[in-house]
JSON list of C-alpha atoms in Angstrom, two decimals:
[
{"chain": "A", "resi": 1191, "resn": "UNK", "atom": "CA", "xyz": [-84.76, 49.34, 4.01]},
{"chain": "A", "resi": 1192, "resn": "UNK", "atom": "CA", "xyz": [-81.25, 49.96, 5.38]},
{"chain": "A", "resi": 1193, "resn": "UNK", "atom": "CA", "xyz": [-78.94, 52.62, 3.89]},
{"chain": "A", "resi": 1194, "resn": "UNK", "atom": "CA", "xyz": [-76.56, 49.93, 2.53]},
{"chain": "A", "resi": 1195, "resn": "UNK", "atom": "CA", "xyz": [-79.39, 48.17, 0.74]},
{"chain": "A", "resi": 1196, "resn": "UNK", "atom": "CA", "xyz": [-80.79, 51.44, -0.57]},
{"chain": "A", "resi": 1197, "resn": "UNK", "atom": "CA", "xyz": [-77.46, 52.55, -1.85]},
{"chain": "A", "resi": 1198, "resn": "UNK", "atom": "CA", "xyz": [-76.83, 49.15, -3.49]},
{"chain": "A", "resi": 1199, "resn": "UNK", "atom": "CA", "xyz": [-80.26, 49.23, -5.10]},
{"chain": "A", "resi": 1200, "resn": "UNK", "atom": "CA", "xyz": [-79.79, 52.77, -6.37]},
{"chain": "A", "resi": 1201, "resn": "UNK", "atom": "CA", "xyz": [-76.29, 51.88, -7.65]},
{"chain": "A", "resi": 1202, "resn": "UNK", "atom": "CA", "xyz": [-77.74, 48.85, -9.42]},
{"chain": "A", "resi": 1203, "resn": "UNK", "atom": "CA", "xyz": [-80.49, 50.86, -11.04]},
{"chain": "A", "resi": 1204, "resn": "UNK", "atom": "CA", "xyz": [-78.03, 53.51, -12.15]},
{"chain": "A", "resi": 1205, "resn": "UNK", "atom": "CA", "xyz": [-75.79, 50.88, -13.57]},
{"chain": "A", "resi": 1206, "resn": "UNK", "atom": "CA", "xyz": [-78.67, 49.21, -15.39]},
{"chain": "A", "resi": 1207, "resn": "UNK", "atom": "CA", "xyz": [-79.98, 52.49, -16.76]},
{"chain": "A", "resi": 1208, "resn": "UNK", "atom": "CA", "xyz": [-76.37, 53.32, -17.88]},
{"chain": "A", "resi": 1209, "resn": "UNK", "atom": "CA", "xyz": [-75.98, 49.93, -19.54]},
{"chain": "A", "resi": 1210, "resn": "UNK", "atom": "CA", "xyz": [-79.35, 50.33, -21.32]},
{"chain": "A", "resi": 1211, "resn": "UNK", "atom": "CA", "xyz": [-78.33, 53.82, -22.46]},
{"chain": "A", "resi": 1212, "resn": "UNK", "atom": "CA", "xyz": [-74.98, 52.59, -23.73]},
{"chain": "A", "resi": 1213, "resn": "UNK", "atom": "CA", "xyz": [-76.62, 49.76, -25.59]},
{"chain": "A", "resi": 1214, "resn": "UNK", "atom": "CA", "xyz": [-79.21, 52.06, -27.12]},
{"chain": "A", "resi": 1215, "resn": "UNK", "atom": "CA", "xyz": [-76.44, 54.51, -27.97]},
{"chain": "A", "resi": 1216, "resn": "UNK", "atom": "CA", "xyz": [-74.08, 51.90, -29.33]},
{"chain": "A", "resi": 1217, "resn": "UNK", "atom": "CA", "xyz": [-76.59, 50.06, -31.52]},
{"chain": "A", "resi": 1218, "resn": "UNK", "atom": "CA", "xyz": [-79.85, 51.87, -32.05]},
{"chain": "A", "resi": 1219, "resn": "UNK", "atom": "CA", "xyz": [-80.76, 49.20, -34.67]},
{"chain": "A", "resi": 1220, "resn": "UNK", "atom": "CA", "xyz": [-80.90, 46.56, -31.92]},
{"chain": "A", "resi": 1221, "resn": "UNK", "atom": "CA", "xyz": [-84.21, 47.98, -30.63]},
{"chain": "A", "resi": 1222, "resn": "UNK", "atom": "CA", "xyz": [-85.50, 48.51, -34.19]},
{"chain": "A", "resi": 1223, "resn": "UNK", "atom": "CA", "xyz": [-84.52, 44.98, -35.21]},
{"chain": "A", "resi": 1224, "resn": "UNK", "atom": "CA", "xyz": [-86.45, 43.51, -32.28]},
{"chain": "A", "resi": 1225, "resn": "UNK", "atom": "CA", "xyz": [-89.59, 45.46, -33.06]},
{"chain": "A", "resi": 1226, "resn": "UNK", "atom": "CA", "xyz": [-89.25, 44.62, -36.76]},
{"chain": "A", "resi": 1227, "resn": "UNK", "atom": "CA", "xyz": [-88.91, 40.96, -36.01]},
{"chain": "A", "resi": 1228, "resn": "UNK", "atom": "CA", "xyz": [-92.06, 40.94, -33.86]},
{"chain": "A", "resi": 1229, "resn": "UNK", "atom": "CA", "xyz": [-93.85, 42.98, -36.47]},
{"chain": "A", "resi": 1230, "resn": "UNK", "atom": "CA", "xyz": [-92.65, 40.62, -39.14]},
{"chain": "A", "resi": 1231, "resn": "UNK", "atom": "CA", "xyz": [-93.86, 37.56, -37.28]},
{"chain": "A", "resi": 1232, "resn": "UNK", "atom": "CA", "xyz": [-97.27, 39.19, -36.86]},
{"chain": "A", "resi": 1233, "resn": "UNK", "atom": "CA", "xyz": [-97.31, 40.04, -40.54]},
{"chain": "A", "resi": 1234, "resn": "UNK", "atom": "CA", "xyz": [-96.43, 36.54, -41.56]},
{"chain": "A", "resi": 1235, "resn": "UNK", "atom": "CA", "xyz": [-99.03, 35.07, -39.24]},
{"chain": "A", "resi": 1236, "resn": "UNK", "atom": "CA", "xyz": [-101.75, 37.44, -40.63]},
{"chain": "A", "resi": 1237, "resn": "UNK", "atom": "CA", "xyz": [-100.65, 36.51, -44.22]},
{"chain": "A", "resi": 1238, "resn": "UNK", "atom": "CA", "xyz": [-100.82, 32.84, -43.42]},
{"chain": "A", "resi": 1239, "resn": "UNK", "atom": "CA", "xyz": [-104.27, 33.24, -41.86]},
{"chain": "A", "resi": 1240, "resn": "UNK", "atom": "CA", "xyz": [-105.43, 35.10, -44.95]},
{"chain": "A", "resi": 1241, "resn": "UNK", "atom": "CA", "xyz": [-104.15, 32.26, -47.12]},
{"chain": "A", "resi": 1242, "resn": "UNK", "atom": "CA", "xyz": [-106.02, 29.73, -45.05]},
{"chain": "A", "resi": 1243, "resn": "UNK", "atom": "CA", "xyz": [-109.26, 31.71, -45.25]},
{"chain": "A", "resi": 1244, "resn": "UNK", "atom": "CA", "xyz": [-108.90, 32.13, -49.05]},
{"chain": "A", "resi": 1245, "resn": "UNK", "atom": "CA", "xyz": [-108.08, 28.44, -49.46]},
{"chain": "A", "resi": 1246, "resn": "UNK", "atom": "CA", "xyz": [-111.18, 27.47, -47.53]},
{"chain": "A", "resi": 1247, "resn": "UNK", "atom": "CA", "xyz": [-113.27, 29.87, -49.57]},
{"chain": "A", "resi": 1248, "resn": "UNK", "atom": "CA", "xyz": [-111.96, 28.66, -52.91]},
{"chain": "A", "resi": 1249, "resn": "UNK", "atom": "CA", "xyz": [-111.96, 24.96, -51.89]},
{"chain": "A", "resi": 1250, "resn": "UNK", "atom": "CA", "xyz": [-115.30, 24.75, -50.05]},
{"chain": "A", "resi": 1251, "resn": "UNK", "atom": "CA", "xyz": [-117.51, 27.67, -51.01]},
{"chain": "A", "resi": 1252, "resn": "UNK", "atom": "CA", "xyz": [-116.45, 27.99, -54.68]},
{"chain": "A", "resi": 1253, "resn": "UNK", "atom": "CA", "xyz": [-115.10, 24.68, -55.99]},
{"chain": "A", "resi": 1254, "resn": "UNK", "atom": "CA", "xyz": [-117.22, 22.20, -54.09]},
{"chain": "A", "resi": 1255, "resn": "UNK", "atom": "CA", "xyz": [-120.61, 23.35, -55.59]},
{"chain": "A", "resi": 1256, "resn": "UNK", "atom": "CA", "xyz": [-119.09, 23.14, -59.05]},
{"chain": "A", "resi": 1257, "resn": "UNK", "atom": "CA", "xyz": [-117.57, 19.73, -58.50]},
{"chain": "A", "resi": 1258, "resn": "UNK", "atom": "CA", "xyz": [-120.68, 18.19, -57.01]},
{"chain": "A", "resi": 1259, "resn": "UNK", "atom": "CA", "xyz": [-122.79, 19.82, -59.79]},
{"chain": "A", "resi": 1260, "resn": "UNK", "atom": "CA", "xyz": [-124.94, 21.80, -57.35]},
{"chain": "A", "resi": 1261, "resn": "UNK", "atom": "CA", "xyz": [-128.03, 23.26, -59.14]},
{"chain": "A", "resi": 1262, "resn": "UNK", "atom": "CA", "xyz": [-126.86, 26.86, -58.55]},
{"chain": "A", "resi": 1263, "resn": "UNK", "atom": "CA", "xyz": [-123.53, 26.15, -60.33]},
{"chain": "A", "resi": 1264, "resn": "UNK", "atom": "CA", "xyz": [-125.06, 24.24, -63.19]},
{"chain": "A", "resi": 1265, "resn": "UNK", "atom": "CA", "xyz": [-127.58, 27.07, -63.86]},
{"chain": "A", "resi": 1266, "resn": "UNK", "atom": "CA", "xyz": [-124.79, 29.70, -63.92]},
{"chain": "A", "resi": 1267, "resn": "UNK", "atom": "CA", "xyz": [-122.60, 27.69, -66.32]},
{"chain": "A", "resi": 1268, "resn": "UNK", "atom": "CA", "xyz": [-125.61, 26.86, -68.49]},
{"chain": "A", "resi": 1269, "resn": "UNK", "atom": "CA", "xyz": [-126.30, 30.69, -68.67]},
{"chain": "A", "resi": 1270, "resn": "UNK", "atom": "CA", "xyz": [-122.68, 31.31, -69.68]},
{"chain": "A", "resi": 1271, "resn": "UNK", "atom": "CA", "xyz": [-122.90, 28.53, -72.32]},
{"chain": "A", "resi": 1272, "resn": "UNK", "atom": "CA", "xyz": [-120.02, 26.45, -71.02]},
{"chain": "A", "resi": 1273, "resn": "UNK", "atom": "CA", "xyz": [-122.12, 23.57, -69.70]},
{"chain": "A", "resi": 1274, "resn": "UNK", "atom": "CA", "xyz": [-120.92, 20.94, -67.25]},
{"chain": "A", "resi": 1275, "resn": "UNK", "atom": "CA", "xyz": [-117.51, 20.42, -68.66]},
{"chain": "A", "resi": 1276, "resn": "UNK", "atom": "CA", "xyz": [-116.59, 24.12, -68.14]},
{"chain": "A", "resi": 1277, "resn": "UNK", "atom": "CA", "xyz": [-118.03, 23.99, -64.64]},
{"chain": "A", "resi": 1278, "resn": "UNK", "atom": "CA", "xyz": [-115.87, 20.96, -63.73]},
{"chain": "A", "resi": 1279, "resn": "UNK", "atom": "CA", "xyz": [-112.69, 22.50, -65.21]},
{"chain": "A", "resi": 1280, "resn": "UNK", "atom": "CA", "xyz": [-113.21, 25.77, -63.28]},
{"chain": "A", "resi": 1281, "resn": "UNK", "atom": "CA", "xyz": [-113.97, 23.82, -60.09]},
{"chain": "A", "resi": 1282, "resn": "UNK", "atom": "CA", "xyz": [-110.81, 21.73, -60.46]},
{"chain": "A", "resi": 1283, "resn": "UNK", "atom": "CA", "xyz": [-108.71, 24.85, -61.09]},
{"chain": "A", "resi": 1284, "resn": "UNK", "atom": "CA", "xyz": [-110.19, 26.51, -57.99]},
{"chain": "A", "resi": 1285, "resn": "UNK", "atom": "CA", "xyz": [-109.57, 23.41, -55.89]},
{"chain": "A", "resi": 1286, "resn": "UNK", "atom": "CA", "xyz": [-105.98, 23.05, -57.19]},
{"chain": "A", "resi": 1287, "resn": "UNK", "atom": "CA", "xyz": [-105.41, 26.76, -56.36]},
{"chain": "A", "resi": 1288, "resn": "UNK", "atom": "CA", "xyz": [-106.80, 26.30, -52.88]},
{"chain": "A", "resi": 1289, "resn": "UNK", "atom": "CA", "xyz": [-104.45, 23.41, -52.19]},
{"chain": "A", "resi": 1290, "resn": "UNK", "atom": "CA", "xyz": [-101.51, 25.26, -53.71]},
{"chain": "A", "resi": 1291, "resn": "UNK", "atom": "CA", "xyz": [-102.23, 28.32, -51.46]},
{"chain": "A", "resi": 1292, "resn": "UNK", "atom": "CA", "xyz": [-101.39, 26.07, -48.55]},
{"chain": "A", "resi": 1293, "resn": "UNK", "atom": "CA", "xyz": [-98.21, 24.53, -50.16]},
{"chain": "A", "resi": 1294, "resn": "UNK", "atom": "CA", "xyz": [-95.17, 26.61, -49.27]},
{"chain": "A", "resi": 1295, "resn": "UNK", "atom": "CA", "xyz": [-93.34, 26.71, -52.57]},
{"chain": "A", "resi": 1296, "resn": "UNK", "atom": "CA", "xyz": [-96.52, 27.20, -54.63]},
{"chain": "A", "resi": 1297, "resn": "UNK", "atom": "CA", "xyz": [-98.26, 29.98, -52.72]},
{"chain": "A", "resi": 1298, "resn": "UNK", "atom": "CA", "xyz": [-97.26, 32.85, -54.96]},
{"chain": "A", "resi": 1299, "resn": "UNK", "atom": "CA", "xyz": [-98.01, 30.99, -58.21]},
{"chain": "A", "resi": 1300, "resn": "UNK", "atom": "CA", "xyz": [-101.35, 29.87, -56.70]},
{"chain": "A", "resi": 1301, "resn": "UNK", "atom": "CA", "xyz": [-102.30, 33.43, -55.83]},
{"chain": "A", "resi": 1302, "resn": "UNK", "atom": "CA", "xyz": [-101.42, 34.64, -59.32]},
{"chain": "A", "resi": 1303, "resn": "UNK", "atom": "CA", "xyz": [-103.37, 31.78, -60.91]},
{"chain": "A", "resi": 1304, "resn": "UNK", "atom": "CA", "xyz": [-106.43, 32.29, -58.80]},
{"chain": "A", "resi": 1305, "resn": "UNK", "atom": "CA", "xyz": [-106.09, 35.97, -59.54]},
{"chain": "A", "resi": 1306, "resn": "UNK", "atom": "CA", "xyz": [-106.20, 35.23, -63.25]},
{"chain": "A", "resi": 1307, "resn": "UNK", "atom": "CA", "xyz": [-109.37, 33.20, -62.61]},
{"chain": "A", "resi": 1308, "resn": "UNK", "atom": "CA", "xyz": [-110.86, 36.23, -60.81]},
{"chain": "A", "resi": 1309, "resn": "UNK", "atom": "CA", "xyz": [-110.04, 38.49, -63.71]},
{"chain": "A", "resi": 1310, "resn": "UNK", "atom": "CA", "xyz": [-111.88, 36.04, -65.97]},
{"chain": "A", "resi": 1311, "resn": "UNK", "atom": "CA", "xyz": [-114.77, 35.82, -63.54]},
{"chain": "A", "resi": 1312, "resn": "UNK", "atom": "CA", "xyz": [-114.92, 39.64, -63.47]},
{"chain": "A", "resi": 1313, "resn": "UNK", "atom": "CA", "xyz": [-115.08, 39.86, -67.29]},
{"chain": "A", "resi": 1314, "resn": "UNK", "atom": "CA", "xyz": [-117.75, 37.09, -67.35]},
{"chain": "A", "resi": 1315, "resn": "UNK", "atom": "CA", "xyz": [-119.80, 38.91, -64.70]},
{"chain": "A", "resi": 1316, "resn": "UNK", "atom": "CA", "xyz": [-119.64, 42.11, -66.77]},
{"chain": "A", "resi": 1317, "resn": "UNK", "atom": "CA", "xyz": [-120.35, 40.62, -70.16]},
{"chain": "A", "resi": 1318, "resn": "UNK", "atom": "CA", "xyz": [-122.80, 37.77, -69.44]},
{"chain": "A", "resi": 1319, "resn": "UNK", "atom": "CA", "xyz": [-124.51, 38.89, -66.27]},
{"chain": "A", "resi": 1320, "resn": "UNK", "atom": "CA", "xyz": [-124.48, 42.69, -66.85]},
{"chain": "A", "resi": 1321, "resn": "UNK", "atom": "CA", "xyz": [-122.18, 43.25, -63.81]},
{"chain": "A", "resi": 1322, "resn": "UNK", "atom": "CA", "xyz": [-124.66, 41.75, -61.35]},
{"chain": "A", "resi": 1323, "resn": "UNK", "atom": "CA", "xyz": [-121.98, 40.28, -59.03]},
{"chain": "A", "resi": 1324, "resn": "UNK", "atom": "CA", "xyz": [-118.86, 41.85, -60.57]},
{"chain": "A", "resi": 1325, "resn": "UNK", "atom": "CA", "xyz": [-117.57, 43.20, -57.18]},
{"chain": "A", "resi": 1326, "resn": "UNK", "atom": "CA", "xyz": [-116.99, 39.71, -55.82]},
{"chain": "A", "resi": 1327, "resn": "UNK", "atom": "CA", "xyz": [-114.04, 38.77, -58.03]},
{"chain": "A", "resi": 1328, "resn": "UNK", "atom": "CA", "xyz": [-112.54, 42.23, -57.57]},
{"chain": "A", "resi": 1329, "resn": "UNK", "atom": "CA", "xyz": [-112.74, 41.92, -53.78]},
{"chain": "A", "resi": 1330, "resn": "UNK", "atom": "CA", "xyz": [-111.03, 38.52, -53.92]},
{"chain": "A", "resi": 1331, "resn": "UNK", "atom": "CA", "xyz": [-108.37, 39.81, -56.30]},
{"chain": "A", "resi": 1332, "resn": "UNK", "atom": "CA", "xyz": [-107.05, 42.28, -53.72]},
{"chain": "A", "resi": 1333, "resn": "UNK", "atom": "CA", "xyz": [-105.90, 39.72, -51.08]},
{"chain": "A", "resi": 1334, "resn": "UNK", "atom": "CA", "xyz": [-104.67, 37.41, -53.85]},
{"chain": "A", "resi": 1335, "resn": "UNK", "atom": "CA", "xyz": [-102.47, 40.19, -55.21]},
{"chain": "A", "resi": 1336, "resn": "UNK", "atom": "CA", "xyz": [-101.17, 40.85, -51.69]},
{"chain": "A", "resi": 1337, "resn": "UNK", "atom": "CA", "xyz": [-100.26, 37.19, -51.25]},
{"chain": "A", "resi": 1338, "resn": "UNK", "atom": "CA", "xyz": [-98.60, 37.05, -54.68]},
{"chain": "A", "resi": 1339, "resn": "UNK", "atom": "CA", "xyz": [-96.55, 40.11, -53.89]},
{"chain": "A", "resi": 1340, "resn": "UNK", "atom": "CA", "xyz": [-95.59, 39.05, -50.30]},
{"chain": "A", "resi": 1341, "resn": "UNK", "atom": "CA", "xyz": [-94.59, 35.56, -51.44]},
{"chain": "A", "resi": 1342, "resn": "UNK", "atom": "CA", "xyz": [-92.81, 36.69, -54.67]},
{"chain": "A", "resi": 1343, "resn": "UNK", "atom": "CA", "xyz": [-89.48, 35.35, -53.49]},
{"chain": "A", "resi": 1344, "resn": "UNK", "atom": "CA", "xyz": [-90.84, 31.86, -53.78]},
{"chain": "A", "resi": 1345, "resn": "UNK", "atom": "CA", "xyz": [-91.05, 32.27, -57.53]},
{"chain": "A", "resi": 1346, "resn": "UNK", "atom": "CA", "xyz": [-87.34, 32.52, -57.98]},
{"chain": "A", "resi": 1347, "resn": "UNK", "atom": "CA", "xyz": [-86.86, 29.54, -55.66]},
{"chain": "A", "resi": 1348, "resn": "UNK", "atom": "CA", "xyz": [-89.42, 27.52, -57.63]},
{"chain": "A", "resi": 1349, "resn": "UNK", "atom": "CA", "xyz": [-87.78, 28.48, -60.92]},
{"chain": "A", "resi": 1350, "resn": "UNK", "atom": "CA", "xyz": [-84.38, 27.40, -59.69]},
{"chain": "A", "resi": 1351, "resn": "UNK", "atom": "CA", "xyz": [-85.78, 24.13, -58.48]},
{"chain": "A", "resi": 1352, "resn": "UNK", "atom": "CA", "xyz": [-87.52, 23.45, -61.82]},
{"chain": "A", "resi": 1353, "resn": "UNK", "atom": "CA", "xyz": [-84.39, 24.24, -63.91]},
{"chain": "A", "resi": 1354, "resn": "UNK", "atom": "CA", "xyz": [-82.21, 21.82, -61.95]}
]
């Protein structure tokens, strides 16, 4: 490398270091904003993935056996004393909640509604089945509460839309 090229390269690197330093000094929030934006995108993606997983769980693993009257579901609802009509109602509520978890304006309401169903399932597990599977609704309640809290801004938007 010739001396002219070396001095030009070192001059350019000093200039670029100086410009980076002046940008960092002038606006330290610029660096923070970039990292917060990337972190925010990752958080939104993770939240969306969680919603899809929960929607699949509630739609396929929970609602489907109730709606097709699988023997395991009919036995459980017979033990509760609700019969087939209660089983179909709960299955439809779970399916509606699963679909609403994937609908942008209804995500928070769906998470709160499914959370209310999980509170009812927890109470039922404690009272009817002596707490045999009581941990399952509690485990599902945690991510539903997270979704309801993270998407809480949609409630105000939905309320404004309904009052128009």
